[in-house]
Short mmCIF file of C-alpha atoms in Angstrom, two decimals:
data_model
loop_
_atom_site.label_atom_id
_atom_site.label_comp_id
_atom_site.label_asym_id
_atom_site.label_seq_id
_atom_site.Cartn_x
_atom_site.Cartn_y
_atom_site.Cartn_z
CA MET A 1 36.43 123.60 84.84
CA THR A 2 36.00 120.42 86.69
CA ASN A 3 34.42 120.01 90.27
CA LYS A 4 34.77 123.68 91.38
CA VAL A 5 36.21 124.02 94.67
CA TYR A 6 34.02 126.27 96.77
CA SER A 7 31.65 126.02 99.27
CA ASN A 8 28.69 124.93 98.14
CA ILE A 9 24.99 125.86 99.56
CA LYS A 10 23.58 122.78 100.70
CA PRO A 11 19.80 122.86 101.39
CA GLY A 12 19.06 123.93 105.22
CA ASP A 13 21.94 126.32 105.07
CA GLY A 14 19.93 129.44 106.77
CA LYS A 15 17.80 131.82 104.34
CA ILE A 16 19.00 131.27 100.75
CA ALA A 17 17.81 133.25 97.97
CA LEU A 18 17.97 132.96 94.43
CA SER A 19 19.11 135.37 91.52
CA LEU A 20 17.73 134.34 87.61
CA GLU A 21 19.77 136.37 85.07
CA GLY A 22 17.91 137.78 82.25
CA GLY A 23 18.33 136.38 78.77
CA GLY A 24 15.42 135.71 76.90
CA ALA A 25 14.99 132.64 75.63
CA ARG A 26 17.67 131.35 77.71
CA GLY A 27 15.07 131.48 80.79
CA ALA A 28 15.06 127.89 79.78
CA TYR A 29 17.88 127.04 81.09
CA GLN A 30 17.25 128.24 84.27
CA ILE A 31 14.30 126.95 84.98
CA GLY A 32 15.98 123.59 84.07
CA ALA A 33 18.35 124.30 86.98
CA VAL A 34 15.82 125.23 89.24
CA LYS A 35 14.12 121.54 88.77
CA ALA A 36 17.13 120.47 89.98
CA LEU A 37 17.62 122.46 92.94
CA PHE A 38 14.16 121.42 94.01
CA GLU A 39 13.89 118.03 93.28
CA ASN A 40 17.07 118.13 96.02
CA GLY A 41 15.58 119.71 98.64
CA TYR A 42 15.99 123.43 98.04
CA LYS A 43 14.02 126.00 99.04
CA PHE A 44 14.36 129.92 98.63
CA ASP A 45 13.54 132.85 101.00
CA ALA A 46 13.63 135.35 98.25
CA ILE A 47 13.90 135.53 94.59
CA VAL A 48 14.69 138.07 91.98
CA GLY A 49 14.94 138.43 88.63
CA THR A 50 15.65 140.40 85.74
CA SER A 51 14.03 140.52 82.19
CA ILE A 52 13.20 136.79 81.55
CA GLY A 53 14.41 135.77 85.26
CA ALA A 54 11.91 138.76 86.56
CA ILE A 55 8.71 136.48 84.89
CA ASN A 56 10.56 133.32 85.78
CA GLY A 57 10.99 134.41 89.44
CA ALA A 58 7.16 135.48 89.67
CA TYR A 59 6.16 132.08 88.71
CA ILE A 60 8.22 130.27 91.10
CA ALA A 61 7.66 133.00 94.19
CA GLN A 62 3.62 132.53 93.36
CA GLY A 63 3.97 128.57 93.88
CA ASP A 64 3.36 127.18 90.36
CA PHE A 65 7.02 126.29 89.06
CA ASP A 66 5.08 123.37 87.33
CA LYS A 67 3.37 125.46 85.32
CA ILE A 68 6.19 127.86 84.41
CA TYR A 69 8.22 124.54 83.45
CA SER A 70 5.50 123.14 81.60
CA MET A 71 5.20 126.36 79.27
CA TRP A 72 8.71 126.34 78.52
CA GLN A 73 8.34 122.39 77.44
CA THR A 74 5.55 124.00 74.75
CA MET A 75 6.50 127.83 74.04
CA SER A 76 7.38 128.78 70.77
CA PHE A 77 7.42 132.14 68.61
CA LYS A 78 4.02 131.97 67.59
CA ASP A 79 3.06 132.16 71.04
CA LEU A 80 4.89 134.83 71.71
CA PHE A 81 5.25 137.18 69.27
CA ASP A 82 2.70 135.31 66.19
CA LEU A 83 5.56 134.48 64.26
CA ASP A 84 5.65 132.07 61.79
CA ASN A 85 7.60 129.00 63.83
CA GLU A 86 8.78 127.26 61.12
CA VAL A 87 9.98 130.64 59.42
CA MET A 88 11.79 131.55 62.46
CA LYS A 89 13.45 128.37 63.05
CA ARG A 90 14.96 128.35 59.73
CA THR A 91 16.47 132.32 60.46
CA PHE A 92 18.04 130.68 63.37
CA ASP A 93 19.35 127.56 61.56
CA ILE A 94 20.21 130.15 58.83
CA ASN A 95 18.65 128.07 56.19
CA LEU A 96 16.33 130.74 54.65
CA ASP A 97 14.47 130.77 51.06
CA ILE A 98 12.96 133.10 49.35
CA ASN A 99 9.41 133.43 50.86
CA SER A 100 10.66 133.85 54.67
CA ILE A 101 13.03 136.30 53.49
CA LYS A 102 9.32 137.96 52.38
CA TYR A 103 8.11 137.00 55.19
CA LEU A 104 10.55 138.62 57.70
CA SER A 105 11.01 141.49 55.60
CA LYS A 106 7.66 142.46 56.14
CA LYS A 107 7.37 141.65 60.11
CA LEU A 108 10.71 144.24 60.08
CA GLY A 109 8.60 146.78 58.68
CA GLU A 110 5.49 146.57 60.68
CA ALA A 111 8.29 146.30 63.59
CA LEU A 112 9.82 149.76 62.64
CA LYS A 113 6.76 151.78 62.17
CA ASN A 114 5.06 150.55 65.76
CA LYS A 115 8.71 151.29 67.32
CA GLY A 116 9.08 147.93 68.07
CA MET A 117 8.29 144.77 68.19
CA ASP A 118 4.58 143.91 69.70
CA THR A 119 4.71 142.11 72.91
CA GLU A 120 0.57 142.30 73.47
CA LYS A 121 0.44 138.23 73.13
CA MET A 122 3.28 137.77 75.89
CA ARG A 123 1.46 140.56 78.25
CA GLN A 124 -1.68 138.48 77.86
CA ILE A 125 0.02 135.57 78.93
CA LEU A 126 1.48 137.09 82.05
CA GLU A 127 -2.01 138.91 83.00
CA GLU A 128 -3.49 135.44 82.42
CA GLY A 129 -0.56 133.52 84.47
CA ILE A 130 0.71 136.22 86.89
CA ASP A 131 -1.40 136.23 90.57
CA GLU A 132 -0.06 139.54 92.43
CA GLU A 133 -2.05 138.70 95.63
CA LYS A 134 -0.39 135.49 95.42
CA ILE A 135 2.67 136.82 95.11
CA ARG A 136 2.22 139.51 97.73
CA ASN A 137 1.08 137.06 100.26
CA SER A 138 4.22 134.06 99.67
CA ASP A 139 6.29 133.15 101.77
CA ILE A 140 9.21 133.82 99.09
CA LEU A 141 10.05 137.95 98.85
CA TYR A 142 9.84 138.90 95.53
CA GLY A 143 12.06 141.33 93.08
CA LEU A 144 12.76 142.72 89.99
CA VAL A 145 15.23 144.91 88.11
CA THR A 146 13.91 147.69 85.69
CA MET A 147 15.82 150.41 84.23
CA CYS A 148 14.09 153.95 84.05
CA LEU A 149 14.68 155.59 80.42
CA SER A 150 13.16 158.64 81.52
CA ASP A 151 15.23 158.86 84.49
CA ILE A 152 18.00 157.30 82.97
CA ASN A 153 18.14 155.34 86.44
CA GLY A 154 17.81 151.64 87.19
CA GLU A 155 15.13 150.59 89.44
CA GLU A 156 15.37 147.88 91.60
CA LYS A 157 12.33 146.39 93.46
CA TYR A 158 10.94 144.08 95.40
CA ILE A 159 7.07 143.44 95.77
CA ASP A 160 6.38 145.84 98.61
CA GLU A 161 7.28 148.42 96.60
CA ILE A 162 5.38 148.15 93.68
CA PRO A 163 2.19 149.51 93.76
CA LYS A 164 -1.14 147.06 93.57
CA GLY A 165 -2.00 146.33 90.43
CA LYS A 166 1.19 147.64 88.32
CA LEU A 167 3.22 143.97 89.17
CA VAL A 168 2.68 142.79 85.21
CA ASP A 169 3.46 146.28 84.12
CA TYR A 170 6.87 146.59 86.23
CA ILE A 171 7.40 142.73 85.15
CA MET A 172 6.72 143.70 81.77
CA ALA A 173 9.30 146.80 81.60
CA SER A 174 12.06 144.64 83.15
CA ALA A 175 11.43 142.13 80.07
CA ASN A 176 11.70 145.06 77.86
CA LEU A 177 14.50 144.53 75.14
CA PRO A 178 15.30 146.68 73.23
CA VAL A 179 13.66 145.25 70.17
CA PHE A 180 10.24 145.56 71.78
CA LYS A 181 7.79 148.22 71.85
CA ARG A 182 8.73 150.58 74.76
CA SER A 183 7.08 149.91 77.76
CA ILE A 184 5.43 152.96 79.94
CA ILE A 185 4.24 153.11 83.57
CA ASN A 186 2.91 156.54 84.73
CA ASN A 187 3.81 158.41 81.54
CA LYS A 188 7.70 157.24 82.03
CA LYS A 189 9.49 154.45 79.27
CA TYR A 190 10.96 151.47 80.50
CA LEU A 191 13.64 149.66 79.18
CA ASP A 192 15.14 145.97 79.47
CA GLY A 193 16.30 145.56 83.11
CA GLY A 194 19.66 144.01 81.98
CA ALA A 195 20.62 147.57 81.14
CA TRP A 196 21.12 148.01 84.73
CA ASP A 197 22.23 144.83 86.39
CA ASN A 198 21.11 141.58 84.47
CA CYS A 199 21.89 139.26 87.68
CA PRO A 200 20.60 141.34 90.55
CA VAL A 201 22.78 140.07 93.03
CA HIS A 202 23.68 143.79 94.50
CA MET A 203 20.10 144.23 95.66
CA LEU A 204 19.97 141.29 97.99
CA GLU A 205 23.00 141.91 99.59
CA GLU A 206 20.99 145.20 100.48
CA LYS A 207 18.58 143.37 101.98
CA GLY A 208 20.62 141.25 104.36
CA TYR A 209 20.78 138.11 102.42
CA ASN A 210 24.09 136.26 102.79
CA LYS A 211 23.82 133.22 100.69
CA VAL A 212 22.61 133.39 97.24
CA ILE A 213 22.52 131.09 94.15
CA ALA A 214 22.81 133.15 90.93
CA ILE A 215 21.88 130.84 88.06
CA ARG A 216 23.03 132.93 84.81
CA ALA A 217 22.44 133.21 81.29
CA HIS A 218 24.83 135.13 79.62
CA LYS A 219 28.90 134.03 79.77
CA ARG A 220 30.36 137.77 79.34
CA ILE A 221 28.26 140.01 81.11
CA ARG A 222 29.45 140.49 84.67
CA ILE A 223 26.94 141.06 87.74
CA ARG A 224 26.50 144.83 88.94
CA ASP A 225 29.02 145.75 91.36
CA TYR A 226 30.78 142.25 91.50
CA LYS A 227 33.87 143.23 92.33
CA ASN A 228 32.77 145.29 95.88
CA ILE A 229 30.55 142.66 96.93
CA VAL A 230 33.08 139.67 96.99
CA LYS A 231 35.58 142.51 98.25
CA ARG A 232 32.89 143.28 100.72
CA GLY A 233 32.75 139.61 101.67
CA ASN A 234 28.77 139.83 103.23
CA ILE A 235 27.67 137.49 100.69
CA LEU A 236 28.00 133.71 99.66
CA ILE A 237 27.44 133.79 95.66
CA ASN A 238 27.18 130.18 93.97
CA MET A 239 26.75 130.22 89.99
CA ILE A 240 24.63 127.69 88.25
CA GLU A 241 25.95 128.41 84.59
CA PRO A 242 26.98 127.12 81.39
CA ILE A 243 30.23 126.21 80.05
CA ASP A 244 29.42 127.63 76.25
CA THR A 245 27.70 130.68 74.99
CA LEU A 246 24.05 129.28 74.84
CA PRO A 247 21.96 129.80 71.79
CA SER A 248 20.31 133.36 70.68
CA ILE A 249 18.16 135.51 73.49
CA LEU A 250 15.41 135.14 70.66
CA ASN A 251 15.70 131.82 69.65
CA PHE A 252 12.38 130.30 71.03
CA ASP A 253 12.12 127.48 68.68
CA THR A 254 10.65 124.67 70.85
CA ASN A 255 13.54 122.39 70.36
CA ASN A 256 15.99 124.80 71.39
CA LEU A 257 14.12 125.45 74.50
CA ASN A 258 13.91 121.80 75.75
CA TYR A 259 17.24 121.23 74.77
CA GLU A 260 17.94 124.34 77.29
CA LEU A 261 15.53 122.81 79.93
CA LYS A 262 17.69 119.81 79.96
CA LEU A 263 21.36 121.68 79.76
CA GLY A 264 20.29 123.61 83.37
CA TYR A 265 18.43 120.66 84.62
CA TYR A 266 22.26 118.72 84.04
CA ASP A 267 24.12 121.69 85.05
CA GLY A 268 21.83 121.78 88.25
CA LEU A 269 22.95 118.38 89.09
CA ARG A 270 26.28 119.00 88.43
CA TYR A 271 26.11 122.00 91.14
CA ILE A 272 24.42 120.00 93.26
CA ASN A 273 26.67 116.43 93.56
CA ASN A 274 30.11 118.26 92.11
CA TYR A 275 29.85 116.38 89.28
CA ASP A 276 33.03 116.11 87.19
CA GLY A 277 32.90 117.02 83.63
CA PHE A 278 32.97 120.48 81.44
CA ARG A 279 29.98 119.19 79.00
CA TYR A 280 29.58 115.55 80.50
CA TYR A 281 28.66 114.82 83.30
CA PHE A 282 30.95 111.80 85.44
CA SER A 283 30.42 110.77 89.20
CA ASP A 284 33.17 109.42 91.52
CA VAL A 285 36.21 110.17 89.77
CA SER A 286 39.16 110.39 92.18
CA ASN A 287 42.89 111.90 91.54
CA ASP A 288 43.96 108.39 92.42
CA TYR A 289 41.82 106.60 90.12
CA ILE A 290 43.23 108.20 87.14
CA ILE A 291 46.73 108.47 88.29
CA GLN A 292 45.81 104.26 88.30
CA LYS A 293 44.44 104.57 85.00
CA LEU A 294 47.66 106.08 83.46
CA ASN A 295 49.97 104.11 85.34
CA SER A 296 48.70 100.70 83.51
CA ILE A 297 48.85 102.10 79.84
CA SER A 298 52.42 100.15 78.43
CA PRO A 299 55.50 102.10 78.12
CA LEU A 300 55.83 100.41 74.78
CA TYR A 301 52.47 101.89 73.52
CA LEU A 302 53.56 105.49 75.09
CA GLU A 303 56.84 105.16 73.10
CA LYS A 304 54.71 104.54 70.36
CA LEU A 305 52.16 107.46 70.87
CA ALA A 306 55.10 109.68 71.60
CA ARG A 307 56.40 109.33 68.21
CA LYS A 308 53.27 109.80 66.27
CA LEU A 309 52.94 113.32 68.24
CA LYS A 310 56.54 114.02 67.22
CA ILE A 311 57.89 114.16 70.66
CA LYS A 312 61.40 113.76 70.98
CA LEU A 313 62.04 110.95 73.24
CA ILE A 314 64.95 111.19 75.71
CA LYS A 315 67.18 108.15 76.68
CA SER A 316 66.28 107.40 80.47
CA GLU A 317 63.36 109.70 80.91
CA ASN A 318 61.00 109.04 83.51
CA ILE A 319 57.75 107.23 81.83
CA PHE A 320 54.94 109.05 83.70
CA ASP A 321 56.75 111.89 83.37
CA LEU A 322 56.69 111.44 79.21
CA LEU A 323 52.64 110.70 79.72
CA THR A 324 51.90 113.72 81.87
CA LYS A 325 54.30 116.61 80.92
CA LYS A 326 54.35 115.48 76.96
CA ILE A 327 52.25 113.45 75.70
CA ILE A 328 48.73 114.66 77.76
CA PRO A 329 49.44 118.05 77.23
CA GLU A 330 49.44 117.60 73.28
CA LEU A 331 46.45 115.52 73.48
CA VAL A 332 44.74 118.63 75.48
CA LEU A 333 45.62 120.45 72.52
CA LYS A 334 43.48 118.45 69.88
CA THR A 335 40.46 118.32 71.98
CA LYS A 336 40.39 122.60 71.92
CA GLU A 337 39.55 122.73 75.49
CA LYS A 338 40.48 125.90 77.17
CA ASN A 339 39.72 125.02 80.77
CA VAL A 340 41.71 122.50 81.63
CA GLU A 341 43.51 122.98 85.00
CA SER A 342 44.75 119.79 86.45
CA LEU A 343 45.68 116.33 84.98
CA LYS A 344 42.33 115.26 85.98
CA ASP A 345 41.00 117.86 83.65
CA SER A 346 42.84 116.50 80.62
CA ILE A 347 41.85 113.12 81.09
CA ILE A 348 38.08 114.13 80.99
CA ALA A 349 38.81 116.26 78.22
CA ILE A 350 40.82 114.06 75.88
CA LEU A 351 37.54 111.91 76.97
CA GLU A 352 34.70 114.02 76.28
CA GLN A 353 35.99 114.81 72.84
CA VAL A 354 36.22 111.08 71.93
CA LEU A 355 32.59 111.01 73.56
CA LYS A 356 31.34 113.48 71.47
CA ASP A 357 32.95 112.04 68.17
CA GLU A 358 31.05 109.06 69.17
CA LYS A 359 27.54 110.79 69.35
CA ILE A 360 27.18 109.56 72.91
CA ASP A 361 24.13 111.15 74.66
CA LYS A 362 25.71 113.35 77.11
CA PHE A 363 22.34 114.05 79.27
CA LYS A 364 23.58 111.02 81.54
CA ILE A 365 25.36 110.92 84.93
CA TYR A 366 28.26 108.33 84.29
CA SER A 367 31.33 106.93 86.38
CA PHE A 368 34.79 107.15 84.32
CA GLU A 369 34.45 103.33 83.91
CA ASP A 370 31.08 102.92 81.87
CA ALA A 371 31.80 105.92 79.95
CA VAL A 372 35.38 104.14 78.30
CA SER A 373 32.96 101.32 78.05
CA LEU A 374 31.03 102.87 75.76
CA ILE A 375 33.17 103.84 73.02
CA ASP A 376 33.92 101.58 69.86
CA ASP A 377 36.95 99.38 69.71
CA LYS A 378 37.12 100.57 66.23
CA LEU A 379 40.54 102.81 65.09
CA CYS A 380 40.48 104.94 62.14
CA GLU A 381 44.46 106.05 60.82
CA ASN A 382 44.42 109.34 62.93
CA ASP A 383 42.01 108.22 65.85
CA ILE A 384 45.17 109.27 68.34
CA LEU A 385 42.62 110.22 71.19
CA LYS A 386 40.41 107.39 70.89
CA GLU A 387 43.15 104.84 70.84
CA PHE A 388 44.44 106.76 73.58
CA ILE A 389 41.20 106.33 75.64
CA LEU A 390 40.82 102.74 74.56
CA GLN A 391 43.74 101.95 76.85
CA LEU A 392 42.18 103.04 79.89
CA LYS A 393 39.62 100.22 79.76
#
């Protein structure tokens, strides 16, 4: 949906907490969003995270955001799991050859023999990068979520509840995906914290924080106890989230990660500035402007368009009603956009479909007028959406 109407949390609105959802490779998206927040003056009094959110949160809490951002820019399958980057890229692109299949079969066999994928390289990265003392002395309160399999219970721990020298152990436990070898702390087995609470808002509410920005990585996974959190009304939750499902949580292809960094950054800007758009980003699009543009369209063109769409014309029918109640809904159906809630949304959905068809770069802030001006005037026989948008020039 465009331009969500809720009370946006602004810099300086008292104590603000950040919740970072688990999501493997999708952690690049949340770091992109945090970059946008930091550039626009946001500061956080607490950061909690699950899985990759716990990893990202640790670097942010210790004051090393630039380091974790750079790590996401260059990260790869080889860095984390000692897997061949090209083979894994072909795997996610569904473009495997016989040698790739043999390689993957061998690696799968090794993982089964070892009761899960080896995570030693990942641990080494964290041991070299995480500074436990910095986090313990940070002005930002840090916390994480993991799941103790031995006790069949979730554990929500802030830094002062984690024994000294054990922080990396608990971060590894929080990020212990089911395909990994089990993490063990004090003879107890641990599983990824997403099995308990993948987006820890609950623990922030218990700590007394009443303003939370949650950066999501999944479309369908609910926040634990979310309905009751909302019902209690103790906490204002703002969410930055992708409109579409992100690529696989195991897709650590460097190109994919850089795409998600950029997507998170622009979605962060959308949240901060209330930009309109679903998959593009538009500034200063008012309802009055859209209505003015629609009123400028020739009635003769609209009657012609209605016939193309096989809409039955009724004598003396109000031309604006024909446009807004019949023509535009039919055009929106052709975009397959499911998030339309208003007339402005409808026009933006149609415009975005044309921009996508024209292969116009999505990672830019456009005015409505500038976006329309980028569309080529040449029409194909069935270019009905493009023809309509060109009427708004």
